[in-house]
Each structure stands twice: as structure tokens, then as C-alpha cells.
Tab-separated table of C-alpha atoms in Angstrom:
chain	number	residue	atom	x	y	z
A	1	UNK	CA	-70.257	19.730	-179.731
A	2	UNK	CA	-70.838	21.032	-183.247
A	3	UNK	CA	-67.857	21.037	-185.610
A	4	UNK	CA	-67.390	23.024	-188.771
A	5	UNK	CA	-65.988	20.580	-191.308
A	6	UNK	CA	-64.265	21.845	-194.420
A	7	UNK	CA	-62.880	19.512	-197.068
A	8	UNK	CA	-59.986	21.202	-198.811
A	9	UNK	CA	-59.654	18.402	-201.385
A	10	UNK	CA	-62.646	16.146	-201.900
A	11	UNK	CA	-60.810	13.626	-204.019
A	12	UNK	CA	-57.280	12.733	-205.041
A	13	UNK	CA	-55.761	10.008	-207.137
A	14	UNK	CA	-54.289	7.286	-204.963
A	15	UNK	CA	-50.524	7.234	-205.029
A	16	UNK	CA	-48.403	4.091	-204.889
A	17	UNK	CA	-48.512	1.826	-201.858
A	18	UNK	CA	-45.179	3.088	-200.541
A	19	UNK	CA	-46.406	6.714	-200.511
A	20	UNK	CA	-49.730	5.796	-198.928
A	21	UNK	CA	-47.903	4.091	-196.095
A	22	UNK	CA	-46.067	7.346	-195.356
A	23	UNK	CA	-49.321	9.311	-194.947
A	24	UNK	CA	-51.363	8.071	-192.012
A	25	UNK	CA	-55.008	7.209	-192.718
A	26	UNK	CA	-54.577	8.044	-196.413
A	27	UNK	CA	-54.937	11.796	-195.806
A	28	UNK	CA	-53.468	14.750	-193.935
A	29	UNK	CA	-55.943	16.319	-191.532
A	30	UNK	CA	-55.356	19.701	-189.855
A	31	UNK	CA	-57.504	21.105	-187.051
A	32	UNK	CA	-57.983	24.857	-186.576
A	33	UNK	CA	-59.025	25.338	-182.955
A	34	UNK	CA	-59.750	28.877	-181.794
A	35	UNK	CA	-62.234	31.439	-180.496
A	36	UNK	CA	-65.019	31.774	-183.050
A	37	UNK	CA	-67.620	33.612	-180.979
A	38	UNK	CA	-65.911	35.646	-178.247
A	39	UNK	CA	-63.392	38.406	-177.594
A	40	UNK	CA	-60.771	37.013	-179.965
A	41	UNK	CA	-62.976	35.876	-182.838
A	42	UNK	CA	-62.079	38.840	-185.076
A	43	UNK	CA	-58.331	38.340	-184.750
A	44	UNK	CA	-58.465	34.579	-185.442
A	45	UNK	CA	-61.814	32.812	-185.639
A	46	UNK	CA	-63.284	31.829	-188.980
A	47	UNK	CA	-60.720	34.110	-190.610
A	48	UNK	CA	-57.979	31.689	-189.581
A	49	UNK	CA	-60.003	28.830	-191.074
A	50	UNK	CA	-60.188	30.724	-194.367
A	51	UNK	CA	-56.444	31.429	-194.245
A	52	UNK	CA	-55.787	27.719	-193.692
A	53	UNK	CA	-57.960	26.877	-196.713
A	54	UNK	CA	-55.950	29.351	-198.810
A	55	UNK	CA	-52.720	27.594	-197.842
A	56	UNK	CA	-54.150	24.169	-198.736
A	57	UNK	CA	-55.329	25.472	-202.099
A	58	UNK	CA	-51.930	27.044	-202.744
A	59	UNK	CA	-50.323	23.666	-202.037
A	60	UNK	CA	-52.586	22.069	-204.634
A	61	UNK	CA	-55.021	20.414	-202.239
A	62	UNK	CA	-52.848	17.324	-201.799
A	63	UNK	CA	-49.504	16.358	-200.305
A	64	UNK	CA	-47.577	13.214	-201.285
A	65	UNK	CA	-50.564	12.395	-203.456
A	66	UNK	CA	-52.971	12.328	-200.520
A	67	UNK	CA	-55.865	14.763	-199.857
A	68	UNK	CA	-55.568	17.490	-197.235
A	69	UNK	CA	-58.549	18.248	-195.006
A	70	UNK	CA	-59.279	21.097	-192.604
A	71	UNK	CA	-61.548	20.731	-189.573
A	72	UNK	CA	-62.336	23.583	-187.209
A	73	UNK	CA	-64.061	24.214	-183.886
A	74	UNK	CA	-64.722	26.940	-181.311
A	75	UNK	CA	-62.960	26.363	-177.967
A	76	UNK	CA	-64.892	29.263	-176.368
A	77	UNK	CA	-61.677	30.432	-174.645
A	78	UNK	CA	-62.023	27.573	-172.152
A	79	UNK	CA	-59.137	25.192	-171.553
A	80	UNK	CA	-61.446	22.297	-170.673
A	81	UNK	CA	-63.524	22.757	-173.835
A	82	UNK	CA	-60.407	23.063	-175.982
A	83	UNK	CA	-58.852	19.973	-174.382
A	84	UNK	CA	-62.018	17.947	-174.938
A	85	UNK	CA	-62.170	18.865	-178.627
A	86	UNK	CA	-58.459	18.235	-179.114
A	87	UNK	CA	-58.627	14.860	-177.366
A	88	UNK	CA	-61.480	13.743	-179.623
A	89	UNK	CA	-59.667	14.992	-182.733
A	90	UNK	CA	-56.379	13.315	-181.829
A	91	UNK	CA	-57.742	10.046	-180.421
A	92	UNK	CA	-60.628	9.346	-182.770
A	93	UNK	CA	-60.732	12.022	-185.466
A	94	UNK	CA	-57.469	11.206	-187.278
A	95	UNK	CA	-56.236	14.796	-186.898
A	96	UNK	CA	-52.491	15.075	-187.510
A	97	UNK	CA	-51.856	18.664	-186.383
A	98	UNK	CA	-53.708	21.417	-184.496
A	99	UNK	CA	-53.143	25.107	-185.244
A	100	UNK	CA	-54.090	28.668	-184.229
A	101	UNK	CA	-55.004	27.942	-180.570
A	102	UNK	CA	-55.955	31.490	-179.646
A	103	UNK	CA	-55.914	31.979	-175.858
A	104	UNK	CA	-52.753	30.886	-174.058
A	105	UNK	CA	-54.463	28.745	-171.432
A	106	UNK	CA	-56.055	26.651	-174.177
A	107	UNK	CA	-52.824	26.555	-176.178
A	108	UNK	CA	-50.847	25.259	-173.192
A	109	UNK	CA	-53.394	22.537	-172.457
A	110	UNK	CA	-53.700	21.366	-176.068
A	111	UNK	CA	-49.950	21.531	-176.697
A	112	UNK	CA	-49.396	19.195	-173.746
A	113	UNK	CA	-52.084	16.773	-174.958
A	114	UNK	CA	-50.700	16.722	-178.481
A	115	UNK	CA	-47.152	16.227	-177.251
A	116	UNK	CA	-48.212	13.178	-175.263
A	117	UNK	CA	-49.710	11.731	-178.460
A	118	UNK	CA	-46.751	12.623	-180.704
A	119	UNK	CA	-48.810	15.136	-182.685
A	120	UNK	CA	-47.845	18.542	-184.045
A	121	UNK	CA	-49.143	21.888	-182.751
A	122	UNK	CA	-48.395	25.213	-184.443
A	123	UNK	CA	-49.625	28.110	-182.300
A	124	UNK	CA	-50.396	31.435	-183.947
A	125	UNK	CA	-53.059	32.806	-181.584
A	126	UNK	CA	-51.683	32.057	-178.106
A	127	UNK	CA	-48.981	34.410	-176.858
A	128	UNK	CA	-47.325	33.186	-173.659
A	129	UNK	CA	-43.597	32.446	-173.817
A	130	UNK	CA	-44.230	29.304	-171.755
A	131	UNK	CA	-45.168	27.616	-175.025
A	132	UNK	CA	-41.525	27.623	-176.101
A	133	UNK	CA	-40.268	27.505	-172.518
A	134	UNK	CA	-40.923	24.849	-169.925
A	135	UNK	CA	-44.052	23.635	-171.770
A	136	UNK	CA	-42.292	22.963	-175.088
A	137	UNK	CA	-42.527	19.544	-176.746
A	138	UNK	CA	-40.566	18.015	-179.649
A	139	UNK	CA	-43.628	18.562	-181.860
A	140	UNK	CA	-44.752	22.062	-180.790
A	141	UNK	CA	-44.144	25.308	-182.656
A	142	UNK	CA	-44.900	28.956	-181.863
A	143	UNK	CA	-45.420	30.583	-185.236
A	144	UNK	CA	-46.652	34.176	-184.790
A	145	UNK	CA	-46.104	36.738	-182.013
A	146	UNK	CA	-45.326	36.108	-178.359
A	147	UNK	CA	-45.356	38.267	-175.237
A	148	UNK	CA	-41.576	38.754	-175.278
A	149	UNK	CA	-41.678	40.287	-178.762
A	150	UNK	CA	-44.606	42.544	-177.819
A	151	UNK	CA	-42.725	43.819	-174.779
A	152	UNK	CA	-39.494	44.414	-176.694
A	153	UNK	CA	-41.338	46.322	-179.412
A	154	UNK	CA	-44.102	48.355	-177.783
A	155	UNK	CA	-42.672	48.544	-174.261
A	156	UNK	CA	-39.291	49.835	-175.391
A	157	UNK	CA	-40.825	52.365	-177.778
A	158	UNK	CA	-43.150	53.856	-175.169
A	159	UNK	CA	-40.395	54.199	-172.556
A	160	UNK	CA	-38.159	55.855	-175.156
A	161	UNK	CA	-40.962	58.391	-175.730
A	162	UNK	CA	-40.888	59.339	-172.030
A	163	UNK	CA	-43.421	56.831	-170.689
A	164	UNK	CA	-41.275	55.761	-167.740
A	165	UNK	CA	-43.975	54.952	-165.133
A	166	UNK	CA	-46.542	52.215	-165.760
A	167	UNK	CA	-49.705	50.687	-164.338
A	168	UNK	CA	-51.075	47.477	-165.883
A	169	UNK	CA	-54.632	46.368	-166.613
A	170	UNK	CA	-54.024	42.658	-167.056
A	171	UNK	CA	-56.264	39.900	-168.437
A	172	UNK	CA	-56.575	37.285	-165.697
A	173	UNK	CA	-55.035	34.245	-167.396
A	174	UNK	CA	-51.685	32.939	-168.678
A	175	UNK	CA	-51.343	35.348	-171.622
A	176	UNK	CA	-51.981	38.446	-169.506
A	177	UNK	CA	-49.553	37.361	-166.789
A	178	UNK	CA	-46.837	36.619	-169.330
A	179	UNK	CA	-47.333	39.916	-171.152
A	180	UNK	CA	-47.244	41.922	-167.908
A	181	UNK	CA	-44.134	40.078	-166.720
A	182	UNK	CA	-42.242	40.526	-169.990
A	183	UNK	CA	-43.189	44.190	-170.320
A	184	UNK	CA	-42.241	44.891	-166.694
A	185	UNK	CA	-38.752	43.540	-167.379
A	186	UNK	CA	-38.461	45.672	-170.501
A	187	UNK	CA	-39.680	48.841	-168.759
A	188	UNK	CA	-37.364	48.369	-165.778
A	189	UNK	CA	-34.382	47.524	-167.988
A	190	UNK	CA	-34.975	50.816	-169.820
A	191	UNK	CA	-34.969	52.761	-166.533
A	192	UNK	CA	-38.720	52.971	-165.976
A	193	UNK	CA	-40.803	51.737	-163.063
A	194	UNK	CA	-44.063	49.855	-162.582
A	195	UNK	CA	-46.369	51.411	-159.987
A	196	UNK	CA	-48.919	48.599	-159.814
A	197	UNK	CA	-51.383	46.408	-161.656
A	198	UNK	CA	-54.916	45.042	-161.489
A	199	UNK	CA	-56.345	41.914	-163.106
A	200	UNK	CA	-59.666	41.737	-164.924
A	201	UNK	CA	-61.660	38.764	-166.248
A	202	UNK	CA	-61.680	37.837	-169.925
A	203	UNK	CA	-64.568	39.419	-171.854
A	204	UNK	CA	-64.909	42.385	-169.489
A	205	UNK	CA	-67.444	44.994	-170.574
A	206	UNK	CA	-67.121	47.419	-167.640
A	207	UNK	CA	-63.579	48.647	-166.951
A	208	UNK	CA	-64.601	51.510	-164.654
A	209	UNK	CA	-63.241	50.062	-161.388
A	210	UNK	CA	-59.971	49.042	-163.036
A	211	UNK	CA	-59.511	52.388	-164.772
A	212	UNK	CA	-60.101	54.251	-161.516
A	213	UNK	CA	-57.206	52.326	-159.954
A	214	UNK	CA	-55.023	53.147	-162.943
A	215	UNK	CA	-55.997	56.791	-162.695
A	216	UNK	CA	-55.230	56.900	-158.962
A	217	UNK	CA	-51.762	55.415	-159.541
A	218	UNK	CA	-50.583	58.538	-161.328
A	219	UNK	CA	-48.665	56.417	-163.841
A	220	UNK	CA	-47.812	58.067	-167.137
A	221	UNK	CA	-48.691	54.900	-169.047
A	222	UNK	CA	-51.568	52.481	-168.580
A	223	UNK	CA	-50.391	49.213	-170.115
A	224	UNK	CA	-53.164	46.966	-171.430
A	225	UNK	CA	-51.983	43.376	-171.059
A	226	UNK	CA	-55.023	42.073	-172.911
A	227	UNK	CA	-56.295	41.612	-176.447
A	228	UNK	CA	-59.326	41.767	-178.718
A	229	UNK	CA	-62.491	43.438	-177.498
A	230	UNK	CA	-61.064	43.709	-173.960
A	231	UNK	CA	-58.383	46.079	-175.242
A	232	UNK	CA	-60.840	47.966	-177.419
A	233	UNK	CA	-63.274	48.450	-174.538
A	234	UNK	CA	-60.524	49.609	-172.176
A	235	UNK	CA	-59.290	52.230	-174.667
A	236	UNK	CA	-62.803	53.531	-175.369
A	237	UNK	CA	-63.725	53.724	-171.676
A	238	UNK	CA	-60.411	55.367	-170.751
A	239	UNK	CA	-61.308	58.210	-173.091
A	240	UNK	CA	-64.763	58.457	-171.498
A	241	UNK	CA	-63.191	58.607	-168.037
A	242	UNK	CA	-60.839	61.357	-169.156
A	243	UNK	CA	-57.607	59.463	-168.543
A	244	UNK	CA	-56.046	60.417	-171.849
A	245	UNK	CA	-57.256	64.008	-171.594
A	246	UNK	CA	-55.618	64.219	-168.175
A	247	UNK	CA	-52.272	63.196	-169.607
A	248	UNK	CA	-52.129	59.430	-169.069
A	249	UNK	CA	-51.218	57.433	-172.169
A	250	UNK	CA	-52.704	54.071	-173.116
A	251	UNK	CA	-50.349	51.360	-174.374
A	252	UNK	CA	-52.142	48.499	-176.088
A	253	UNK	CA	-49.555	45.772	-175.714
A	254	UNK	CA	-51.381	43.438	-178.086
A	255	UNK	CA	-53.230	45.399	-180.719
A	256	UNK	CA	-53.998	43.980	-184.135
A	257	UNK	CA	-55.367	45.519	-187.270
A	258	UNK	CA	-58.826	44.162	-186.396
A	259	UNK	CA	-58.709	46.172	-183.149
A	260	UNK	CA	-57.648	49.377	-184.911
A	261	UNK	CA	-60.435	48.818	-187.423
A	262	UNK	CA	-62.913	48.362	-184.578
A	263	UNK	CA	-61.701	51.421	-182.687
A	264	UNK	CA	-61.396	53.705	-185.717
A	265	UNK	CA	-58.434	55.975	-186.401
A	266	UNK	CA	-59.895	58.848	-184.416
A	267	UNK	CA	-59.655	56.795	-181.207
A	268	UNK	CA	-56.544	54.757	-182.049
A	269	UNK	CA	-54.316	57.374	-183.702
A	270	UNK	CA	-50.812	57.646	-182.299
A	271	UNK	CA	-50.867	54.286	-180.513
A	272	UNK	CA	-47.734	52.164	-180.784
A	273	UNK	CA	-48.109	48.452	-181.371
A	274	UNK	CA	-46.000	45.478	-182.418
A	275	UNK	CA	-47.035	43.043	-185.144
A	276	UNK	CA	-45.342	40.246	-187.072
A	277	UNK	CA	-47.371	40.919	-190.234
A	278	UNK	CA	-48.841	43.982	-191.966
A	279	UNK	CA	-50.641	43.625	-195.258
A	280	UNK	CA	-49.198	46.830	-196.783
A	281	UNK	CA	-45.527	46.194	-195.969
A	282	UNK	CA	-44.394	44.904	-199.373
A	283	UNK	CA	-45.641	43.323	-202.601
A	284	UNK	CA	-45.818	39.781	-201.199
A	285	UNK	CA	-47.764	40.755	-198.078
A	286	UNK	CA	-50.070	42.957	-200.189
A	287	UNK	CA	-50.802	40.104	-202.594
A	288	UNK	CA	-51.834	37.754	-199.772
A	289	UNK	CA	-53.720	40.509	-197.951
A	290	UNK	CA	-55.739	41.478	-201.002
A	291	UNK	CA	-56.559	37.850	-201.873
A	292	UNK	CA	-57.662	37.250	-198.288
A	293	UNK	CA	-59.779	40.423	-198.289
A	294	UNK	CA	-61.545	39.308	-201.471
A	295	UNK	CA	-62.685	36.189	-199.608
A	296	UNK	CA	-63.463	37.655	-196.185
A	297	UNK	CA	-64.048	41.388	-196.586
A	298	UNK	CA	-61.233	42.267	-194.157
A	299	UNK	CA	-57.463	42.418	-194.164
A	300	UNK	CA	-55.781	39.568	-192.252
A	301	UNK	CA	-54.418	39.936	-188.744
A	302	UNK	CA	-51.007	38.547	-187.888
A	303	UNK	CA	-52.766	35.510	-186.371
A	304	UNK	CA	-54.643	34.793	-189.599
A	305	UNK	CA	-51.592	35.403	-191.793
A	306	UNK	CA	-49.544	33.299	-189.376
A	307	UNK	CA	-52.044	30.439	-189.664
A	308	UNK	CA	-51.717	30.562	-193.453
A	309	UNK	CA	-47.934	30.369	-193.080
A	310	UNK	CA	-48.095	27.558	-190.522
A	311	UNK	CA	-50.348	25.367	-192.685
A	312	UNK	CA	-48.274	26.029	-195.812
A	313	UNK	CA	-44.996	25.316	-194.002
A	314	UNK	CA	-46.400	22.135	-192.436
A	315	UNK	CA	-47.430	20.804	-195.845
A	316	UNK	CA	-44.039	21.697	-197.336
A	317	UNK	CA	-42.343	19.885	-194.454
A	318	UNK	CA	-44.446	16.746	-195.068
A	319	UNK	CA	-43.519	16.864	-198.739
A	320	UNK	CA	-39.813	17.252	-197.972
A	321	UNK	CA	-39.846	14.579	-195.259
A	322	UNK	CA	-41.802	12.151	-197.426
A	323	UNK	CA	-44.039	11.437	-194.445
A	324	UNK	CA	-46.564	12.982	-192.070
A	325	UNK	CA	-44.870	11.315	-189.090
A	326	UNK	CA	-44.682	14.040	-186.413
A	327	UNK	CA	-41.035	13.431	-185.552
A	328	UNK	CA	-39.928	13.583	-189.195
A	329	UNK	CA	-42.075	16.634	-189.949
A	330	UNK	CA	-40.867	18.476	-186.841
A	331	UNK	CA	-37.250	17.763	-187.722
A	332	UNK	CA	-37.881	19.066	-191.226
A	333	UNK	CA	-39.567	22.258	-189.984
A	334	UNK	CA	-36.570	22.995	-187.766
A	335	UNK	CA	-34.241	22.667	-190.756
A	336	UNK	CA	-36.248	24.887	-193.119
A	337	UNK	CA	-35.961	28.559	-194.025
A	338	UNK	CA	-39.460	30.050	-194.122
A	339	UNK	CA	-40.215	32.431	-196.975
A	340	UNK	CA	-43.825	33.361	-197.613
A	341	UNK	CA	-46.226	36.284	-197.289
A	342	UNK	CA	-45.893	36.156	-193.489
A	343	UNK	CA	-42.173	35.550	-192.853
A	344	UNK	CA	-38.966	36.262	-194.778
A	345	UNK	CA	-35.780	34.249	-194.348
A	346	UNK	CA	-37.023	33.041	-190.975
A	347	UNK	CA	-35.691	29.969	-189.202
A	348	UNK	CA	-37.130	27.747	-186.483
A	349	UNK	CA	-35.234	27.518	-183.189
A	350	UNK	CA	-34.743	24.192	-181.335
A	351	UNK	CA	-37.580	25.129	-178.950
A	352	UNK	CA	-40.009	25.548	-181.861
A	353	UNK	CA	-39.956	29.360	-181.932
A	354	UNK	CA	-40.215	30.833	-185.461
A	355	UNK	CA	-37.588	33.581	-185.454
A	356	UNK	CA	-39.247	35.978	-187.894
A	357	UNK	CA	-38.943	39.758	-187.966
A	358	UNK	CA	-41.486	41.851	-186.084
A	359	UNK	CA	-42.482	45.439	-186.749
A	360	UNK	CA	-43.034	48.429	-184.501
A	361	UNK	CA	-46.065	50.302	-185.837
A	362	UNK	CA	-47.710	53.583	-185.035
A	363	UNK	CA	-51.354	54.143	-185.904
A	364	UNK	CA	-51.944	56.886	-188.454
A	365	UNK	CA	-54.216	59.837	-187.900
A	366	UNK	CA	-57.402	60.020	-190.005
A	367	UNK	CA	-55.724	62.721	-192.093
A	368	UNK	CA	-52.673	60.539	-192.815
A	369	UNK	CA	-54.651	57.494	-193.925
A	370	UNK	CA	-55.207	57.094	-197.655
A	371	UNK	CA	-58.194	54.802	-197.249
A	372	UNK	CA	-59.722	51.839	-195.464
A	373	UNK	CA	-57.094	49.502	-193.911
A	374	UNK	CA	-54.287	52.059	-194.466
A	375	UNK	CA	-53.681	52.265	-190.745
A	376	UNK	CA	-49.972	52.036	-189.862
A	377	UNK	CA	-46.638	53.736	-190.111
A	378	UNK	CA	-43.905	51.084	-189.884
A	379	UNK	CA	-41.513	52.757	-187.438
A	380	UNK	CA	-38.950	49.977	-187.029
A	381	UNK	CA	-38.129	46.431	-188.068
A	382	UNK	CA	-36.908	44.267	-185.199
A	383	UNK	CA	-34.986	41.142	-186.263
A	384	UNK	CA	-36.373	37.913	-184.857
A	385	UNK	CA	-33.179	37.215	-182.925
A	386	UNK	CA	-33.728	40.472	-181.006
A	387	UNK	CA	-37.500	40.283	-180.682
A	388	UNK	CA	-37.741	36.763	-179.317
A	389	UNK	CA	-36.177	35.196	-176.255
A	390	UNK	CA	-32.821	33.479	-176.642
A	391	UNK	CA	-33.795	29.791	-176.898
A	392	UNK	CA	-30.988	28.868	-174.484
A	393	UNK	CA	-32.671	31.071	-171.860
A	394	UNK	CA	-36.240	29.919	-172.560
A	395	UNK	CA	-36.310	27.027	-170.128
A	396	UNK	CA	-37.230	24.550	-172.866
A	397	UNK	CA	-35.667	21.168	-171.993
A	398	UNK	CA	-35.042	20.485	-175.697
A	399	UNK	CA	-32.449	23.258	-175.877
A	400	UNK	CA	-28.880	22.472	-174.815
A	401	UNK	CA	-25.948	24.818	-174.554
């Protein structure tokens, strides 16, 4: 297995003995584990690694006088591969925390492994609500979007626009199931109905059989419980099959700015989507977005911006706790108010869920856009307490009352 190894601080002056004892192995080591070559590589991938490096640099390259290092690897969207890498990192590689974890099946597996070893995970790429539900650990955090927030945002908006009958094209793994389940509840609670669903493998290139089933259902809305290139391919092929021309609407339940960029405004215009970060929302998000674009050539997705926030918050928590001990850091994170380019006045719930605002977006038409990456109208701001599941109802055993 080949690892990309990035040293965020190559040297640091040794602090006193007391401080060194509070930082295990004389350094803080963070692993970014995600999809770097497949369907989700554009929304996380090496972009998340770069965002993590930006956070380390912003923190000064050290914490408690000790150097901070970033390691990264490609889990190939396979739970067994991700678990193998994580086990090596945690057992022999002196990694203190693992972040991003795009793909929910990988995130669930690695979160469990890390919890057993009293190590921190901060998920920005995985989406299933199980991460802060029955699978939660005292050291696990869900830092960006989740499927409940996507359903509350996009699902509610589409039903309110008259899309009251749905058929789902669902990615065949934990994220897709969770997104379909959460959106179904939202649609039905709003008075709509779900007429059926079909599951497709990850990294599907031919959606013809699935789209024919959606077309035959007669549903007003075809809900895409998928992400990345799967969602892009489904939208493009739906247009080729004439679904949209015949009056069926496509609802991309997890669309990110990388997807809109890949589709182009001509194909994506008018689509509703829910995000927890948009580069052009305010001065602080614009500053981070523009600095990130200078380094990568693209604006950050909410996963990449979330990874920046997670790394920065983790380092601040170590500083405040005076230790990189997972229990002390986790306690500190749950007592902090998060204010950065990604989240404003956000708090962390007892189940590890970052309760940050999310935003209902609508994709601009080519005529409305003022230039590259000017893609969204912000239609609504949904407070975190409304977007995310009530922690008391999450099923997380850490939550009482």
C-alpha cells in the first residue's frame, strides 16, 4: 500500500519535559483517509489533504510546542481497504486522529476501529446518520453534512415546489440507504408519497435500466440518493433519455459544487441542493475559498472546507486541553463554540454531531452567473438544530435524557 506522506512542520523546538509528556510520541499526527481515485475524489480526495495542510499552517505548524504531521491514503471506497490502512496507522503509525472518511461504509468501519483504540475520528465525507447514532463512540465526531440535513433541506424544498411523488435511484451502500430513508420520511411528513426505488452499484456508468424504472413509475421527482460522478452521470443520462423533457424532475440529494462544475450550469440550472459551506456566502468563506483556489485551482467543496475546520478545531482543542489524549480532546471539542470559515457559532452535541447551519441552494442559470464558480442562489439558511437530528433521538448510547 502506497501512502502519500506530507510533513506539515519538519522541525520544532522541543518544549519542556512536562509538555512533551502531554503530546504522545513527541508529535501530533493526523491521517486523511478518503477516495483519491474514484467517484468521490473531486469532492474530497487530495483537495481535503490540501485543506488539512492549510489548517496546520494556520495553526503555526505546531501545537503545545510539538510538530504536526499529516499523512494521507486512498481507501478506494472499500471498507476492508480503509480498515487495513486505519489499523496500520493506529497500531503502528502513531496516528492520533483520522479525518474525512468519504464513503459511509468506510467511515463506519474506521470509526469503530478508532473507538476501540481510544482514537479520534472526525468525519466530513461520510454521510450516514448512523455515525452519530448507534455507531457513535466517545471519540467520534461528524463534522460536515449528514443525510438527515440533506433530506430536511432538499427534500422539503422540492415537495414545497409541488414534487409530491418520488422514485429513488439509490447507491447500494450505507450512505444511499440512509439518504433514501431520511428523505422518504421528509417527503411523507410533507404529504408526499414514494412510489418505489432501485439500487445501483457505486461507480455506475450506465444508468439506462435504472432510469427506465424511474420513468415507468410516473413519479414527478426522481431522487438521486448518490453522490459524485454517480449523480452527475444519472443527471446527464436522464436528459438523454428524455425524462426531464417529459416532465419528471431530478433531485440530486447530495450535490456539491464540484458536481455542478462538472455538469455545467446548462445541465444543472434550477436544481435544489443542500450544503453546509459555500465559498461566496460571506467575507470569511470567500477568503478561505480564494486561498484554497490559489493552491488547487478549484473552489472547495463542503467536505474539503469541513476537513479544514475539523483539523483546525482538533488542534485548538489539543491546545486548550494541554494534551492530545483522546478523552481530554473530545471533552474539549464538545465544550467549544466553533467559529471559522466553515461554521459560525456552532456547537458539538453529546453524540459528536457538529450543529452548524446548512444552506438550501438553487443552481443559477448560465445567464445569472457572473463567472466561474458563481453557481448558487442561497435560498434559505437552516439552523443546525433544525437541520440535524435531535441527539436524544439519534440512538447514540452516549446521549441521556
